[in-house]
Tab-separated table of C-alpha atoms in Angstrom:
chain	number	residue	atom	x	y	z
K	495	MET	CA	38.230	138.970	76.988
K	496	SER	CA	35.965	140.322	74.785
K	497	ASP	CA	34.643	139.009	71.198
K	498	GLU	CA	37.060	141.873	69.853
K	499	THR	CA	40.236	140.551	71.462
K	500	THR	CA	39.552	136.571	70.978
K	501	ARG	CA	38.586	136.872	67.215
K	502	ALA	CA	41.841	135.963	65.108
K	503	ASP	CA	42.854	138.750	63.398
K	504	THR	CA	45.432	137.148	60.421
K	505	ASP	CA	45.245	134.620	58.273
K	506	PRO	CA	45.819	130.974	59.560
K	507	ALA	CA	49.362	130.076	59.430
K	508	PRO	CA	50.265	128.134	55.996
K	509	PRO	CA	50.932	124.288	56.440
K	510	VAL	CA	54.259	123.213	57.257
K	511	PRO	CA	56.153	121.339	54.594
K	512	GLN	CA	56.261	117.718	54.308
K	513	GLY	CA	59.928	116.911	55.512
K	514	ALA	CA	60.453	120.498	57.092
K	515	VAL	CA	63.531	121.118	59.425
K	516	ARG	CA	62.642	120.641	63.082
K	517	LEU	CA	64.265	123.701	65.291
K	518	THR	CA	64.144	125.034	68.563
K	519	VAL	CA	64.690	128.519	69.490
K	520	LEU	CA	65.204	130.289	72.287
K	521	GLY	CA	65.173	134.108	72.504
K	522	GLY	CA	65.861	136.631	69.715
K	523	ASP	CA	64.005	138.827	67.458
K	524	PRO	CA	60.548	137.662	66.635
K	525	ALA	CA	61.163	138.452	63.027
K	526	PHE	CA	63.763	135.763	63.256
K	527	SER	CA	61.546	132.864	64.294
K	528	GLN	CA	58.766	134.208	61.757
K	529	ALA	CA	61.152	134.115	58.979
K	530	LEU	CA	62.501	130.657	59.847
K	531	ARG	CA	58.745	129.530	59.579
K	532	ARG	CA	58.576	131.115	56.096
K	533	GLY	CA	61.591	129.045	55.359
K	534	GLY	CA	59.859	125.687	56.301
K	535	ALA	CA	61.034	125.268	59.563
K	536	ARG	CA	59.123	123.423	61.807
K	537	LEU	CA	59.696	125.318	65.390
K	538	ASP	CA	58.819	123.537	68.628
K	539	ASP	CA	56.509	125.313	70.847
K	540	ALA	CA	56.874	124.500	74.618
K	541	GLU	CA	54.085	127.064	75.641
K	542	PRO	CA	51.249	127.299	73.278
K	543	GLY	CA	48.870	130.196	73.547
K	544	PRO	CA	45.135	130.033	74.551
K	545	LYS	CA	43.333	128.986	70.950
K	546	GLN	CA	40.472	131.615	71.526
K	547	ALA	CA	43.125	134.635	71.989
K	548	SER	CA	43.830	136.968	68.736
K	549	ALA	CA	47.374	136.710	67.204
K	550	ALA	CA	48.188	140.509	68.261
K	551	LEU	CA	47.028	139.537	72.203
K	552	LEU	CA	49.037	136.368	71.904
K	553	ALA	CA	52.214	138.414	70.698
K	554	GLN	CA	51.788	141.010	73.293
K	555	PHE	CA	52.417	138.112	76.015
K	556	HIS	CA	55.075	136.463	73.701
K	557	TYR	CA	53.198	133.889	72.614
K	558	GLY	CA	54.684	131.972	69.580
K	559	LEU	CA	57.604	134.122	69.240
K	560	ALA	CA	59.946	131.591	69.852
K	561	SER	CA	59.958	127.970	71.280
K	562	ALA	CA	59.162	129.171	74.839
K	563	ARG	CA	58.356	132.530	76.652
K	564	ALA	CA	61.615	133.258	77.931
K	565	GLY	CA	61.996	136.682	76.715
K	566	ALA	CA	64.409	138.186	74.059
K	567	LEU	CA	67.288	136.448	75.912
K	568	GLY	CA	70.496	137.004	73.722
K	569	ASP	CA	73.344	136.878	76.298
K	570	VAL	CA	75.030	133.528	77.007
K	571	ARG	CA	75.165	134.127	80.652
K	572	LEU	CA	71.682	134.919	80.704
K	573	ILE	CA	70.603	131.719	78.754
K	574	ALA	CA	73.202	129.623	80.641
K	575	GLN	CA	71.396	131.016	83.909
K	576	LEU	CA	67.993	130.034	82.597
K	577	ILE	CA	68.948	126.381	81.854
K	578	ALA	CA	70.289	126.018	85.253
K	579	ALA	CA	66.951	127.178	86.479
K	580	ALA	CA	65.176	124.517	84.534
K	581	ARG	CA	67.344	121.963	86.123
K	582	GLY	CA	66.093	123.297	89.719
K	583	GLU	CA	69.636	124.905	90.268
K	584	ALA	CA	68.630	128.789	90.888
K	585	GLN	CA	65.693	130.269	92.857
K	586	PRO	CA	63.667	132.593	91.094
K	587	VAL	CA	63.810	136.644	91.781
K	588	PHE	CA	60.828	138.756	91.725
K	589	TRP	CA	60.650	142.469	91.493
K	590	PRO	CA	57.869	143.998	93.708
K	591	GLN	CA	55.865	146.981	91.819
K	592	PRO	CA	54.109	149.684	93.507
K	593	ASP	CA	50.643	148.626	92.811
K	594	GLY	CA	51.557	145.592	95.001
K	595	THR	CA	52.127	142.951	91.830
K	596	LEU	CA	55.230	140.962	91.128
K	597	VAL	CA	57.251	140.785	88.137
K	598	ASP	CA	59.769	137.839	87.128
K	599	ALA	CA	63.083	139.381	86.902
K	600	ALA	CA	64.196	136.699	84.352
K	601	ARG	CA	61.800	138.019	81.679
K	602	PRO	CA	60.058	141.313	82.617
K	603	GLU	CA	59.039	142.050	79.063
K	604	VAL	CA	57.023	138.731	78.738
K	605	ASP	CA	54.217	139.635	81.578
K	606	PRO	CA	54.576	143.481	82.058
K	607	ALA	CA	51.656	143.524	83.828
K	608	GLY	CA	52.938	141.606	86.593
K	609	LEU	CA	51.534	138.587	88.937
K	610	PRO	CA	49.149	139.251	92.062
K	611	ASP	CA	51.051	137.367	94.752
K	612	LEU	CA	54.203	135.408	95.611
K	613	ALA	CA	52.217	132.261	95.386
K	614	THR	CA	50.724	132.780	92.121
K	615	ALA	CA	54.438	134.130	90.747
K	616	THR	CA	56.221	131.218	92.049
K	617	ALA	CA	53.811	128.423	90.282
K	618	TYR	CA	53.462	130.679	86.962
K	619	ARG	CA	57.226	130.792	86.937
K	620	GLN	CA	57.863	126.805	87.782
K	621	ALA	CA	55.121	125.908	85.091
K	622	HIS	CA	57.437	127.679	82.720
K	623	LEU	CA	60.738	126.144	83.607
K	624	THR	CA	58.952	122.540	83.639
K	625	ALA	CA	57.859	123.219	80.014
K	626	LEU	CA	61.224	124.484	79.286
K	627	ALA	CA	63.011	121.523	80.458
K	628	ARG	CA	60.576	119.035	78.596
K	629	LEU	CA	61.455	120.923	75.549
K	630	LEU	CA	65.160	121.058	75.587
K	631	ALA	CA	65.116	117.189	76.600
K	632	GLU	CA	63.017	116.249	73.537
K	633	ALA	CA	64.761	118.975	71.086
K	634	GLU	CA	67.109	117.832	68.196
K	635	THR	CA	68.770	121.383	67.150
K	636	LEU	CA	68.680	124.054	69.391
K	637	VAL	CA	69.140	127.540	67.926
K	638	LEU	CA	70.538	130.386	69.690
K	639	PRO	CA	70.385	133.607	68.234
K	640	LEU	CA	73.105	135.768	70.434
K	641	GLY	CA	73.749	139.402	70.987
K	642	THR	CA	74.791	141.872	73.608
K	643	PRO	CA	71.793	143.006	75.584
K	644	ALA	CA	72.168	145.618	78.573
K	645	LEU	CA	71.813	143.280	81.714
K	646	LEU	CA	71.444	144.192	85.262
K	647	ALA	CA	73.827	142.405	87.761
K	648	ASP	CA	72.734	141.549	91.262
K	649	PRO	CA	75.803	142.376	93.340
K	650	ASP	CA	74.652	139.752	96.089
K	651	GLY	CA	73.324	136.955	94.247
K	652	GLY	CA	75.614	137.221	91.046
K	653	GLN	CA	72.929	136.691	88.575
K	654	VAL	CA	72.210	138.655	85.893
K	655	PHE	CA	68.408	140.083	84.484
K	656	PRO	CA	67.276	141.713	81.432
K	657	ARG	CA	66.941	145.633	81.677
K	658	PRO	CA	63.162	146.070	82.014
K	659	PRO	CA	60.531	147.927	80.276
K	660	ALA	CA	60.663	151.570	81.566
K	661	ALA	CA	57.252	151.248	82.905
K	662	LEU	CA	58.496	148.668	85.356
K	663	LEU	CA	60.268	149.257	88.789
K	664	ALA	CA	63.589	147.511	89.066
K	665	PRO	CA	66.308	147.400	91.572
K	666	ASP	CA	69.252	150.017	91.373
K	667	TRP	CA	71.725	147.536	90.487
K	668	PRO	CA	74.754	148.133	88.126
K	669	GLU	CA	75.070	147.277	84.330
K	670	ALA	CA	76.819	144.066	84.064
K	671	ARG	CA	79.964	144.016	82.046
K	672	THR	CA	80.842	141.645	79.100
K	673	THR	CA	84.726	140.068	79.397
K	674	ALA	CA	86.170	137.386	77.246
K	675	ARG	CA	86.152	135.450	80.430
K	676	ASP	CA	82.575	136.046	81.025
K	677	LEU	CA	81.653	134.889	77.718
K	678	ASP	CA	83.788	131.804	77.768
K	679	ALA	CA	82.545	130.899	81.666
K	680	GLY	CA	78.900	131.338	80.066
K	681	PHE	CA	79.424	129.027	77.095
K	682	ALA	CA	80.844	126.480	79.419
K	683	ARG	CA	78.032	126.468	82.024
K	684	LEU	CA	75.537	126.435	79.117
K	685	TRP	CA	77.027	123.701	77.493
K	686	ALA	CA	77.127	121.436	81.049
K	687	GLY	CA	73.197	122.315	81.388
K	688	LEU	CA	72.050	121.342	77.971
K	689	GLN	CA	74.264	117.995	78.102
K	690	ALA	CA	72.680	117.463	81.657
K	691	LEU	CA	69.043	117.600	79.834
K	692	ASN	CA	69.776	116.033	76.298
K	693	PRO	CA	73.416	114.534	75.475
K	694	ALA	CA	72.105	114.080	71.884
K	695	LEU	CA	71.202	117.983	71.454
K	696	ARG	CA	72.868	119.717	68.271
K	697	LEU	CA	73.270	123.530	68.934
K	698	CYS	CA	73.760	126.180	66.568
K	699	LEU	CA	74.997	129.507	67.476
K	700	ILE	CA	74.013	132.760	65.454
K	701	VAL	CA	75.447	136.059	66.609
K	702	LEU	CA	73.116	138.742	65.452
K	703	PRO	CA	74.018	141.993	63.819
K	704	ALA	CA	74.739	145.114	66.087
K	705	PRO	CA	71.773	147.490	65.971
K	706	PRO	CA	71.814	150.182	63.115
K	707	GLY	CA	73.685	153.047	64.250
K	708	ALA	CA	75.603	151.302	67.493
K	709	ARG	CA	78.075	152.762	69.139
K	710	ALA	CA	81.771	151.907	68.819
K	711	GLU	CA	81.551	150.327	72.213
K	712	THR	CA	78.554	147.908	71.071
K	713	ARG	CA	80.140	146.995	68.059
K	714	ALA	CA	83.110	145.613	69.810
K	715	SER	CA	81.207	143.633	72.029
K	716	HIS	CA	79.631	142.198	69.133
K	717	ALA	CA	83.017	141.186	67.650
K	718	LEU	CA	84.077	139.892	70.938
K	719	LEU	CA	81.201	137.657	70.990
K	720	ALA	CA	81.496	136.640	67.597
K	721	ALA	CA	85.163	135.639	68.056
K	722	ARG	CA	84.578	133.879	71.424
K	723	ALA	CA	81.633	132.091	69.943
K	724	ALA	CA	83.476	130.694	66.800
K	725	ASP	CA	86.337	129.703	69.406
K	726	TRP	CA	84.335	128.000	71.525
K	727	ALA	CA	82.171	126.170	68.968
K	728	ARG	CA	85.406	124.694	67.464
K	729	GLY	CA	86.004	122.937	70.286
K	730	THR	CA	82.629	121.742	71.144
K	731	ALA	CA	81.695	118.554	68.568
K	732	GLN	CA	77.944	119.073	68.599
K	733	ALA	CA	78.075	123.167	68.521
K	734	ARG	CA	78.164	124.801	65.427
K	735	HIS	CA	79.039	128.850	64.262
K	736	ASP	CA	79.437	129.932	60.964
K	737	PRO	CA	80.221	133.720	60.273
K	738	VAL	CA	78.425	133.189	56.858
K	739	LEU	CA	75.252	132.190	58.493
K	740	ASP	CA	75.385	135.135	60.845
K	741	ALA	CA	75.692	137.371	57.749
K	742	LEU	CA	72.692	135.739	55.882
K	743	VAL	CA	70.681	136.230	59.353
K	744	GLY	CA	71.726	139.926	59.211
K	745	ARG	CA	70.889	140.440	55.844
K	746	LEU	CA	67.449	138.337	56.517
K	747	LEU	CA	66.507	140.875	59.220
K	748	ALA	CA	67.948	144.016	57.878
K	749	PRO	CA	65.626	146.965	57.509
K	750	GLY	CA	63.473	146.655	54.155
K	751	GLY	CA	63.962	143.100	54.094
K	752	GLU	CA	65.577	141.297	51.193
K	753	ALA	CA	63.795	141.253	47.492
K	754	ASP	CA	64.067	137.292	47.871
K	755	ALA	CA	63.205	136.816	51.728
K	756	ASP	CA	61.661	133.369	51.365
K	757	ARG	CA	64.431	131.783	49.355
K	758	LEU	CA	67.002	133.542	51.638
K	759	ALA	CA	64.843	132.296	55.010
K	760	SER	CA	65.025	128.599	52.980
K	761	LEU	CA	68.721	128.692	53.012
K	762	VAL	CA	68.945	129.855	56.557
K	763	VAL	CA	66.694	126.826	57.694
K	764	ARG	CA	68.703	124.512	56.078
K	765	LEU	CA	71.878	125.738	57.357
K	766	CYS	CA	70.679	125.815	60.851
K	767	GLY	CA	69.477	122.322	60.394
K	768	GLY	CA	72.931	121.102	59.748
K	769	ALA	CA	73.445	121.336	56.172
K	770	ASP	CA	76.740	122.337	54.814
K	771	LEU	CA	77.065	125.671	52.952
K	772	LEU	CA	79.138	123.998	50.014
K	773	ASP	CA	76.259	121.588	49.490
K	774	LEU	CA	73.878	124.229	48.955
K	775	VAL	CA	75.726	126.370	46.248
K	776	ALA	CA	73.500	126.480	43.356
K	777	GLY	CA	75.346	124.988	40.226
K	778	ALA	CA	77.908	123.071	41.976
K	779	ALA	CA	79.636	120.581	39.531
K	780	PRO	CA	78.185	116.824	40.603
K	781	ASP	CA	80.758	114.319	41.471
K	782	ALA	CA	82.189	112.277	38.600
K	783	ASP	CA	81.973	109.023	40.503
K	784	THR	CA	78.282	109.442	41.662
K	785	PRO	CA	76.203	107.448	39.742
K	786	ASP	CA	73.385	108.974	37.524
K	787	THR	CA	69.972	107.958	38.579
K	788	GLY	CA	67.828	109.918	36.229
K	789	ALA	CA	66.359	111.577	39.435
K	790	PRO	CA	65.459	115.499	39.138
K	791	ASP	CA	68.462	117.918	39.881
K	792	ALA	CA	68.163	119.082	43.531
K	793	ALA	CA	69.352	122.835	42.325
K	794	THR	CA	67.646	123.037	38.985
K	795	GLY	CA	64.522	120.527	39.333
K	796	ARG	CA	65.257	119.236	35.644
K	797	LYS	CA	65.762	115.597	35.008
K	798	ARG	CA	69.015	114.374	34.708
K	799	ARG	CA	69.465	111.972	31.609
K	800	ALA	CA	71.000	108.828	32.341
K	801	LYS	CA	74.832	108.463	31.390
K	802	ASP	CA	75.374	105.911	28.509
K	803	PRO	CA	78.949	104.995	28.160
K	804	GLU	CA	78.803	103.905	24.625
K	805	ARG	CA	76.972	107.395	23.912
K	806	ARG	CA	79.594	109.149	25.532
K	807	ALA	CA	82.286	107.227	23.396
K	808	ARG	CA	80.567	107.938	20.210
K	809	ARG	CA	80.391	111.657	21.131
K	810	LYS	CA	83.723	111.918	22.070
K	811	ALA	CA	84.794	110.223	18.712
K	812	ARG	CA	83.058	112.652	16.826
K	813	ALA	CA	84.346	115.611	18.845
K	814	GLU	CA	87.910	114.455	17.986
K	815	ALA	CA	86.881	113.807	14.208
K	816	ARG	CA	85.711	117.699	13.977
K	817	GLY	CA	88.899	118.867	15.744
K	818	LYS	CA	91.073	117.327	13.442
K	819	THR	CA	89.164	118.322	10.398
K	820	ALA	CA	89.029	121.761	11.420
K	821	LYS	CA	92.729	121.906	11.898
K	822	VAL	CA	93.351	120.276	8.574
K	823	MET	CA	90.997	123.212	7.212
K	824	CYS	CA	93.053	125.742	9.131
K	825	GLU	CA	96.388	124.728	7.688
K	826	ASP	CA	94.817	124.498	3.907
K	827	GLU	CA	93.610	127.903	4.576
K	828	LEU	CA	96.825	129.301	5.731
K	829	LEU	CA	98.802	127.691	2.977
K	830	GLU	CA	96.596	129.164	0.298
K	831	ALA	CA	97.178	132.507	2.021
K	832	PHE	CA	100.927	132.385	1.829
K	833	SER	CA	100.761	131.437	-1.871
K	834	LYS	CA	99.141	134.314	-3.186
């Protein structure tokens, strides 16, 4: 690499706040992972890039765009297939290119230039899968941004693969169809693979919005995915899916962004980390049974005044006295008015 490409071309990343929410993200729009970092998340990174490379070059090869260099993913069947591969249950598939190189069919957008030979390609993919298995075994909360990407279906092996960029040569395979049965089977296989790697793992599903101007068929596929994700998560103790969180992420990723995107990103991070939405509503009334310690209020940052039972009793008595006085004055005024 030249000096020009190895120089950092962006400012250093801001320090991670103490007590930040730890999250693992596989796939999705790179802007989503960037928003989570801005919102205070500490994202796991199983495959960090070379330190001497520029940010632009690292992004070109998918370093740092999520917690692993697994591509955009998005389809639950594709993610389940990837986890099975990390557990050694699937053989890699490579697509030969006209120049003699090989492209990893499971993530064609990650290394579009291809690899020189089968030995190199196999070793390269195995290193990726080993890092992914270690990541999932140590993760606390796995965030999966889901969508309905176009996939190719291998008619012989039964696997699905992302549609590659136009510059790459791929087999003439049909496009994979998505039905409710396919999604249910994908969720079941996904959870079985995750449980085998990490029984304590918590899962947060996010259904990303359909692309702007999407066809009616695409919008219907997103609606089906959201319905099946919600139904599956309700029956799985360690899995969560909340349509409110889907909507917040949709606003966060909308073209033009939010006026207060960082605040919204912070809210999304806390929800992904397991916080309950009602606990985060600003201005919620405190529980009357909760003792007041005088600590700063979480919503306003102002220091709460310690409660004094005697002081409250005196205030109540004064309020009642003022009420009685006001009532007497009002009656006197009415009598005087009627007597005129």
